[in-house]
Structures are given as structure tokens and as C-alpha cells.
Short mmCIF file of C-alpha atoms and ligand atoms in Angstrom, two decimals:
data_model
loop_
_atom_site.label_atom_id
_atom_site.label_comp_id
_atom_site.label_asym_id
_atom_site.label_seq_id
_atom_site.Cartn_x
_atom_site.Cartn_y
_atom_site.Cartn_z
CA MET A 11 40.36 31.03 -47.31
CA LEU A 12 38.79 33.73 -44.11
CA ASN A 13 37.86 32.31 -40.20
CA ASP A 14 34.28 33.87 -39.32
CA PRO A 15 34.30 32.35 -35.74
CA ALA A 16 30.82 34.12 -35.45
CA ALA A 17 28.67 34.10 -38.55
CA SER A 18 24.67 34.46 -37.41
CA ILE A 19 21.95 32.18 -38.63
CA ILE A 20 19.57 34.84 -39.63
CA ARG A 21 17.00 32.57 -40.94
CA LYS A 22 16.47 28.89 -41.26
CA LYS A 23 14.07 26.63 -42.63
CA SER A 24 13.30 22.87 -42.72
CA TRP A 25 11.45 19.95 -45.09
CA ASP A 26 11.51 16.54 -42.97
CA ASP A 27 15.81 15.56 -42.98
CA TYR A 28 16.56 19.09 -45.09
CA VAL A 29 18.36 22.48 -43.68
CA LEU A 30 18.41 25.56 -45.66
CA LEU A 31 20.38 27.67 -43.22
CA VAL A 32 21.11 31.36 -43.69
CA LEU A 33 24.07 33.03 -42.52
CA ARG A 34 25.95 36.17 -42.61
CA SER A 35 28.89 36.82 -43.06
CA PRO A 36 29.87 39.72 -45.10
CA ARG A 37 33.56 39.36 -45.90
CA ILE A 38 32.84 35.11 -47.36
CA ALA A 39 29.81 36.26 -48.85
CA ARG A 40 31.47 38.72 -50.69
CA ARG A 41 34.95 36.00 -52.45
CA ALA A 42 32.06 32.91 -52.72
CA ARG A 43 32.42 31.52 -56.10
CA PRO A 44 30.70 28.70 -57.11
CA GLY A 45 31.71 25.07 -56.11
CA GLN A 46 33.01 26.69 -53.29
CA PHE A 47 32.80 25.25 -49.60
CA LEU A 48 32.85 25.95 -46.22
CA MET A 49 34.45 23.81 -43.47
CA VAL A 50 31.85 24.08 -40.51
CA ARG A 51 32.18 23.97 -36.78
CA VAL A 52 29.22 22.18 -35.81
CA SER A 53 29.51 22.33 -31.70
CA ASP A 54 31.03 24.46 -28.76
CA ARG A 55 32.19 21.22 -27.63
CA PRO A 56 35.24 18.77 -27.48
CA TYR A 57 33.03 16.25 -29.31
CA PRO A 58 32.74 15.98 -33.06
CA LEU A 59 35.95 18.13 -33.25
CA LEU A 60 36.68 17.80 -37.44
CA ARG A 61 34.44 20.43 -39.26
CA ARG A 62 32.21 19.46 -41.93
CA PRO A 63 32.30 20.51 -45.69
CA LEU A 64 29.24 21.88 -46.94
CA SER A 65 29.22 23.25 -50.54
CA ILE A 66 28.04 27.46 -50.19
CA HIS A 67 24.38 27.16 -51.39
CA ALA A 68 23.62 31.14 -52.59
CA ARG A 69 24.66 34.47 -51.86
CA GLU A 70 24.40 37.90 -51.48
CA ARG A 71 25.91 40.67 -50.17
CA ASP A 72 26.36 40.25 -46.74
CA THR A 73 25.07 36.48 -46.60
CA ILE A 74 26.01 33.05 -47.40
CA GLU A 75 23.39 29.88 -47.46
CA ILE A 76 23.83 25.97 -47.09
CA PHE A 77 21.55 23.18 -47.82
CA PHE A 78 22.44 20.30 -46.00
CA THR A 79 20.54 16.92 -45.86
CA ARG A 80 21.12 15.01 -42.39
CA ALA A 81 23.86 12.50 -42.45
CA GLY A 82 24.65 11.77 -39.47
CA LEU A 83 26.29 12.89 -35.73
CA GLY A 84 27.59 16.85 -37.34
CA THR A 85 24.77 17.41 -39.74
CA ASP A 86 21.65 16.75 -36.71
CA ILE A 87 24.11 19.24 -34.86
CA LEU A 88 23.96 21.25 -37.20
CA ALA A 89 19.38 21.37 -38.19
CA GLU A 90 19.49 21.72 -34.65
CA LYS A 91 21.09 25.22 -34.39
CA LYS A 92 18.19 28.37 -33.86
CA THR A 93 17.85 31.51 -36.03
CA GLY A 94 20.51 33.87 -33.74
CA ASP A 95 23.33 31.40 -32.62
CA THR A 96 26.66 31.75 -34.31
CA LEU A 97 28.24 29.36 -36.04
CA ASP A 98 32.50 29.28 -36.54
CA ILE A 99 33.12 28.97 -39.76
CA ILE A 100 36.15 28.41 -42.79
CA GLY A 101 35.92 29.44 -46.04
CA PRO A 102 35.61 29.72 -48.73
CA LEU A 103 37.01 26.84 -49.80
CA GLY A 104 38.00 24.95 -52.90
CA LYS A 105 38.30 25.07 -56.27
CA GLY A 106 34.94 25.78 -57.82
CA PHE A 107 33.13 25.07 -61.34
CA SER A 108 34.08 27.42 -63.99
CA ILE A 109 32.40 29.10 -66.41
CA SER A 110 34.15 29.58 -69.82
CA ARG A 111 33.48 33.54 -72.08
CA GLY A 112 32.49 30.79 -74.91
CA LEU A 113 28.99 29.64 -72.97
CA HIS A 114 27.86 33.38 -73.25
CA GLY A 115 23.99 32.68 -75.65
CA LYS A 116 24.35 29.17 -74.99
CA THR A 117 22.59 26.52 -73.34
CA VAL A 118 24.24 24.42 -70.27
CA GLY A 119 22.49 21.47 -67.92
CA LEU A 120 23.26 21.54 -64.22
CA VAL A 121 22.25 18.06 -62.92
CA GLY A 122 21.78 17.71 -58.95
CA GLY A 123 21.03 14.15 -56.88
CA GLY A 124 19.31 14.64 -53.15
CA ARG A 125 22.13 16.75 -51.13
CA GLY A 126 23.98 17.25 -54.39
CA ILE A 127 21.62 20.52 -55.81
CA ALA A 128 23.28 22.37 -52.95
CA PRO A 129 26.13 23.75 -55.12
CA LEU A 130 23.82 24.26 -58.25
CA TYR A 131 22.01 27.03 -56.92
CA PHE A 132 24.81 29.92 -57.10
CA LEU A 133 26.14 27.84 -59.46
CA ALA A 134 22.04 28.87 -62.00
CA LYS A 135 22.66 31.62 -60.46
CA GLU A 136 25.54 32.84 -61.29
CA LEU A 137 25.29 31.58 -65.19
CA ARG A 138 22.38 33.15 -64.88
CA ALA A 139 23.85 36.51 -64.73
CA LYS A 140 26.47 36.41 -67.65
CA CYS A 141 24.31 35.23 -70.10
CA VAL A 142 24.26 31.61 -70.22
CA ARG A 143 20.91 29.62 -69.97
CA PRO A 144 20.88 26.56 -67.32
CA ARG A 145 18.05 23.68 -67.58
CA VAL A 146 18.47 22.59 -64.25
CA PHE A 147 17.64 18.28 -64.22
CA TYR A 148 16.91 17.85 -60.09
CA GLY A 149 16.27 14.35 -58.65
CA GLY A 150 15.77 12.66 -55.54
CA LYS A 151 14.89 9.35 -54.24
CA THR A 152 10.97 10.19 -54.20
CA GLU A 153 8.98 13.91 -53.68
CA ASN A 154 10.56 14.56 -49.76
CA ASP A 155 13.93 14.88 -51.03
CA VAL A 156 13.26 17.81 -53.88
CA PRO A 157 13.01 20.55 -52.18
CA LEU A 158 14.17 22.85 -53.64
CA LEU A 159 12.05 22.78 -56.47
CA GLN A 160 10.54 25.37 -55.75
CA LYS A 161 13.07 28.39 -55.63
CA PHE A 162 15.03 26.90 -58.38
CA ALA A 163 11.56 27.65 -60.85
CA ARG A 164 11.61 31.26 -59.40
CA LEU A 165 14.57 31.24 -60.88
CA LYS A 166 12.08 30.78 -63.93
CA ILE A 167 14.69 28.75 -65.81
CA GLY A 168 14.08 25.27 -67.00
CA VAL A 169 13.52 23.47 -64.77
CA PHE A 170 12.97 18.76 -64.82
CA VAL A 171 12.44 16.47 -61.66
CA SER A 172 12.49 12.40 -61.56
CA THR A 173 12.12 10.70 -58.60
CA ASP A 174 13.14 7.27 -58.64
CA ASP A 175 10.06 6.33 -57.29
CA GLY A 176 8.21 8.05 -59.70
CA SER A 177 5.89 10.29 -57.20
CA ALA A 178 6.90 13.25 -58.61
CA GLY A 179 8.53 13.88 -62.48
CA PHE A 180 10.21 12.17 -64.63
CA SER A 181 10.13 8.32 -62.96
CA GLY A 182 13.44 7.57 -62.75
CA PHE A 183 17.09 8.21 -62.02
CA VAL A 184 17.86 11.81 -62.31
CA SER A 185 20.66 10.18 -64.72
CA ALA A 186 18.56 8.96 -66.58
CA MET A 187 15.94 11.85 -67.24
CA LEU A 188 19.24 13.58 -68.38
CA GLU A 189 20.25 11.11 -70.78
CA LYS A 190 16.93 10.83 -72.30
CA GLU A 191 16.55 15.34 -72.70
CA LEU A 192 20.06 14.80 -74.59
CA ASP A 193 18.44 12.36 -77.09
CA ARG A 194 15.70 14.57 -77.14
CA ALA A 195 16.65 18.02 -77.23
CA ALA A 196 19.43 19.71 -78.54
CA PRO A 197 22.56 19.43 -76.41
CA PRO A 198 23.45 21.18 -74.29
CA ALA A 199 27.71 22.95 -74.39
CA GLN A 200 28.69 22.26 -70.31
CA ILE A 201 27.18 19.83 -68.09
CA TYR A 202 27.77 21.17 -64.69
CA ALA A 203 27.40 17.79 -62.12
CA CYS A 204 27.22 17.33 -57.89
CA GLY A 205 25.42 14.53 -56.12
CA PRO A 206 26.15 10.80 -55.05
CA ASP A 207 29.19 8.80 -57.21
CA PRO A 208 27.07 6.86 -59.20
CA MET A 209 24.87 9.12 -60.53
CA MET A 210 28.47 11.59 -61.84
CA ARG A 211 29.86 8.98 -63.50
CA ARG A 212 26.32 8.00 -65.12
CA VAL A 213 26.40 11.19 -65.91
CA ALA A 214 30.27 11.58 -67.43
CA GLU A 215 29.72 8.64 -69.54
CA ALA A 216 26.63 9.74 -71.01
CA ALA A 217 28.56 13.27 -72.12
CA ALA A 218 31.84 11.78 -72.93
CA ALA A 219 29.48 9.46 -75.43
CA ARG A 220 28.31 13.14 -77.07
CA ARG A 221 31.64 14.39 -76.19
CA ILE A 222 30.39 17.50 -73.50
CA PRO A 223 33.24 18.48 -71.29
CA ALA A 224 31.38 18.06 -67.86
CA GLN A 225 32.68 19.51 -65.04
CA LEU A 226 31.36 16.91 -61.77
CA SER A 227 31.99 18.66 -57.73
CA LEU A 228 33.45 14.98 -55.76
CA GLU A 229 32.27 14.57 -52.45
CA ALA A 230 35.50 12.97 -50.21
CA VAL A 231 35.59 12.73 -46.17
CA MET A 232 37.31 16.12 -45.10
CA GLY A 233 39.24 16.16 -41.83
CA CYS A 234 40.12 19.85 -42.08
CA GLY A 235 39.64 21.20 -45.79
CA ILE A 236 42.68 22.92 -46.52
CA GLY A 237 45.65 20.52 -47.59
CA ALA A 238 46.35 19.65 -43.91
CA CYS A 239 45.73 16.13 -42.34
CA TRP A 240 45.95 14.17 -46.84
CA GLY A 241 42.49 12.72 -45.63
CA CYS A 242 40.76 13.68 -48.57
CA VAL A 243 43.17 12.00 -51.69
CA LYS A 244 41.85 10.42 -54.77
CA LYS A 245 43.51 9.34 -58.00
CA ILE A 246 42.64 12.08 -60.38
CA ARG A 247 44.17 12.07 -64.07
CA ARG A 248 46.80 14.04 -65.51
CA GLY A 249 48.25 14.29 -68.40
CA GLU A 250 49.16 10.17 -69.29
CA THR A 251 49.39 9.44 -65.86
CA ALA A 252 47.85 9.63 -62.90
CA GLU A 253 47.75 11.21 -59.01
CA TRP A 254 46.85 11.35 -56.14
CA VAL A 255 45.37 14.57 -55.31
CA LYS A 256 43.88 16.28 -52.25
CA ILE A 257 39.98 17.26 -53.12
CA CYS A 258 39.45 19.99 -50.69
CA GLU A 259 42.87 22.43 -52.42
CA GLU A 260 42.88 20.65 -56.36
CA GLY A 261 39.25 20.57 -55.84
CA PRO A 262 36.31 19.78 -55.63
CA VAL A 263 34.80 20.35 -58.96
CA PHE A 264 37.19 18.53 -61.29
CA GLU A 265 36.87 17.80 -65.58
CA ALA A 266 35.37 14.26 -66.25
CA SER A 267 37.97 13.88 -67.89
CA GLU A 268 40.30 13.82 -65.30
CA ILE A 269 37.99 11.42 -62.82
CA ILE A 270 39.43 8.05 -62.32
CA TRP A 271 35.76 5.61 -60.90
CA GLU A 272 36.79 3.04 -59.02
CA GLU A 273 35.97 0.16 -60.57
CA LYS A 274 32.04 -1.07 -59.92
C1 FAD B 19 33.50 19.57 -51.06
C2 FAD B 19 31.89 18.87 -50.19
C3 FAD B 19 30.87 19.42 -49.90
C4 FAD B 19 29.83 19.27 -49.12
N1 FAD B 19 28.38 19.77 -49.22
C5 FAD B 19 27.06 19.04 -48.80
C6 FAD B 19 26.32 20.30 -48.94
O1 FAD B 19 26.31 21.08 -49.11
N2 FAD B 19 25.49 19.88 -48.50
C7 FAD B 19 24.66 18.41 -47.72
O2 FAD B 19 24.13 17.52 -46.73
N3 FAD B 19 26.10 17.92 -47.79
C8 FAD B 19 27.53 18.10 -47.81
N4 FAD B 19 28.22 17.11 -47.50
C9 FAD B 19 29.14 16.33 -47.76
C10 FAD B 19 28.10 16.45 -46.27
O3 FAD B 19 30.13 17.38 -46.10
C11 FAD B 19 28.46 14.90 -45.02
O4 FAD B 19 27.07 14.72 -44.87
C12 FAD B 19 29.05 15.79 -43.12
O5 FAD B 19 30.48 16.01 -43.55
C13 FAD B 19 28.68 14.65 -42.57
O6 FAD B 19 29.21 14.09 -41.43
P1 FAD B 19 28.08 14.01 -40.20
O7 FAD B 19 29.20 14.42 -39.07
O8 FAD B 19 26.28 14.61 -39.61
O9 FAD B 19 28.17 12.72 -40.27
P2 FAD B 19 28.96 11.49 -39.56
O10 FAD B 19 29.05 10.56 -38.55
O11 FAD B 19 30.33 11.67 -40.14
O12 FAD B 19 29.09 10.10 -41.21
C14 FAD B 19 27.27 9.76 -41.55
C15 FAD B 19 27.61 9.17 -43.07
O13 FAD B 19 28.61 9.55 -43.50
C16 FAD B 19 29.63 9.79 -43.70
N5 FAD B 19 30.05 10.97 -44.70
C17 FAD B 19 30.94 11.55 -43.99
N6 FAD B 19 31.99 13.01 -44.35
C18 FAD B 19 31.43 11.98 -46.16
C19 FAD B 19 32.44 13.19 -46.92
N7 FAD B 19 32.64 14.86 -46.40
N8 FAD B 19 30.64 12.88 -48.29
C20 FAD B 19 30.59 11.73 -47.75
N9 FAD B 19 30.42 11.31 -47.39
C21 FAD B 19 30.91 11.61 -45.87
C22 FAD B 19 30.19 8.53 -43.43
O14 FAD B 19 31.11 8.14 -44.36
C23 FAD B 19 29.14 8.04 -42.78
O15 FAD B 19 28.68 7.20 -43.88
C24 FAD B 19 29.90 18.03 -48.28
C25 FAD B 19 30.91 16.95 -48.77
C26 FAD B 19 32.33 17.50 -49.17
C27 FAD B 19 33.35 17.28 -49.45
S1 FES B 20 40.98 17.52 -45.70
FE1 FES B 20 42.89 17.34 -45.14
S2 FES B 20 44.01 17.48 -46.54
FE2 FES B 20 41.71 17.60 -47.82
#
């Protein structure tokens, strides 16, 4: 884990409430793995005090990218940053997605809902570099909620898009689109997903019903991101028992079979 107190913003792109920032931070970039995250200080002022967790969306040799949506005060402040500003970041944090050797040459499914698409771009690139074939299932509420569609398309991988209101692609939830595709084509060797809990629960159920292993990136409200505050604990299945686990340290990525979903 490293602290870069002055990661400079070298590029910014925004679409309505979604923002992409490219940060120059060579040391963090070199250590980053897909599914890991940063804790970002959004302001030099005392409030908001707590850093905000954001996934590492992409990395090149000296740069990392974050992609986020405005969700409240912290991300609103972050969205107003300009090229040339600097951010105080800690990272890379947490345990990310694992890519087993057995996936070489196989097809895997990446399922992202809304802002949950953020870590899947880095993962898609890493999979391709390891000769694994990713297919991306990208869902949003409307066509304005799938701004990274073109970016994924440029990777020249299969991208399926869904919107809840039918304004682009498949009309309905991304989990429904995934299930339709699972019933139509040969099943992927592995599923990776990130998004809101109800979406991930449906993805986990669809994967389990077809005996496809799935790794899910969970969200939790995080006070510190480094295992110190116990603010992020969730119950996780460990063998026959359940344990309270810090999502920031032992996650955010877990096997779907380990996750204990809250009652519906
Ligand atoms: C490991 C991890 C990676 C994440 N990666 C991304 C990412 O790449 N892009 C992105 O847009 N968002 C991501 N998030 C969610 C992001 O951290 C929250 O949206 C952000 O912290 C909200 O801060 P805020 O000050 O804008 O809103 P606040 O005013 O703090 O909160 C606004 C609302 O969001 C809820 N909220 C706050 N923090 C979280 C949280 N961590 N998870 C879920 N709900 C929360 C609050 O309960 C409240 O309802 C990630 C979260 C985690 C835990
Ligand atoms: S966020 Fe503090 S322990 Fe996980």
C-alpha cells in the first residue's frame, strides 16, 4: 500500500454525472491489479474528512484511471476537479479478481451494472493479455448510464448492453440479459461481476444454477480502507461457518459461494 499525496490529473472526461480522471501516479500504477481500489481524499478542507473508495478503472505504465458517478458530497467535489489539480490517494488496496491459469484460451463473462463497470475495464484488458476471452455485459438505467460502451468496444471484445428503460440495447436488467445469453450460447468458464447488490445476487444465482464459478466485487461504506476502523464488515461464509470479515482487507472481491446475502 502506497500513499501518493500529489497524483496529478492529466486528463478528464465527463458525461452528465459520470466522470473519468486519468492520474499520474507511477508507483501505484505499477503495483495495481484488477479489482483493487484507491482511497481518495476529495478535499484539502477538514470536511469531508474521510477518503472515498474508488476502483482502479485502468492503468498504463505511469498512470491510473478512476471512473465514478456523482453519489453525494465527496464525489461531487471530485467531479469538479480539473486537469492539473492533484489528488492525495492511497493504494492499491484490497484483494482483486483472480485469473486462474485454467482460463487460458477460454471465454469468461464480465457483468457490470452502472458504476460497477469501473473495475471491469482493467480486468478485461488483463484477461486479454493472458489469452482469456472476455465478453462484457454492461447495464445501466438508461442510455446515459452506459457511457463506457465505446471504450469497451474499442477493445474489440464482445460487448452486450442493456438498459432498464430499453433506450439502448437489451430492454431490462443486465442480469436478465446475461441469463438469456447463458441459455443461448456455450457457458463461460468464469463470471466476474460488480454492481448493486440485487444485480449481483441475480448473477450469483444464475451462475450457481449453471455451476459456473463467479467472483463478485462487493461495496461497503468504508471509513479507512486499510483495516483499521471495522466500518466495512460483512458476514462471509468460511467453510461451514460464517465470519465477520473486513471487506477492505479480505475483499472487495469474493467468490459468489462465500457471500451471505441479506434477507430479501
Ligand atoms: C471498494 C469500492 C470501490 C468502489 N468503486 C467505485 C467506483 O469505481 N466508481 C464509483 O462511482 N463508485 C465506487 N464506489 C462507491 C463510492 O465509494 C461511493 O459512491 C462514494 O464513496 C460515495 O461518496 P460521496 O461522498 O459522494 O457520497 P456520500 O454523501 O458519502 O453518500 C451518498 C450515498 O452513497 C452511499 N454510500 C457512501 N459510500 C458508499 C459505498 N462505499 N458503497 C455504497 N454506498 C455508499 C451513502 O450511504 C449515501 O446513501 C466504490 C465503493 C467501494 C467500497
Ligand atoms: S474500511 Fe476501515 S476496516 Fe475496512
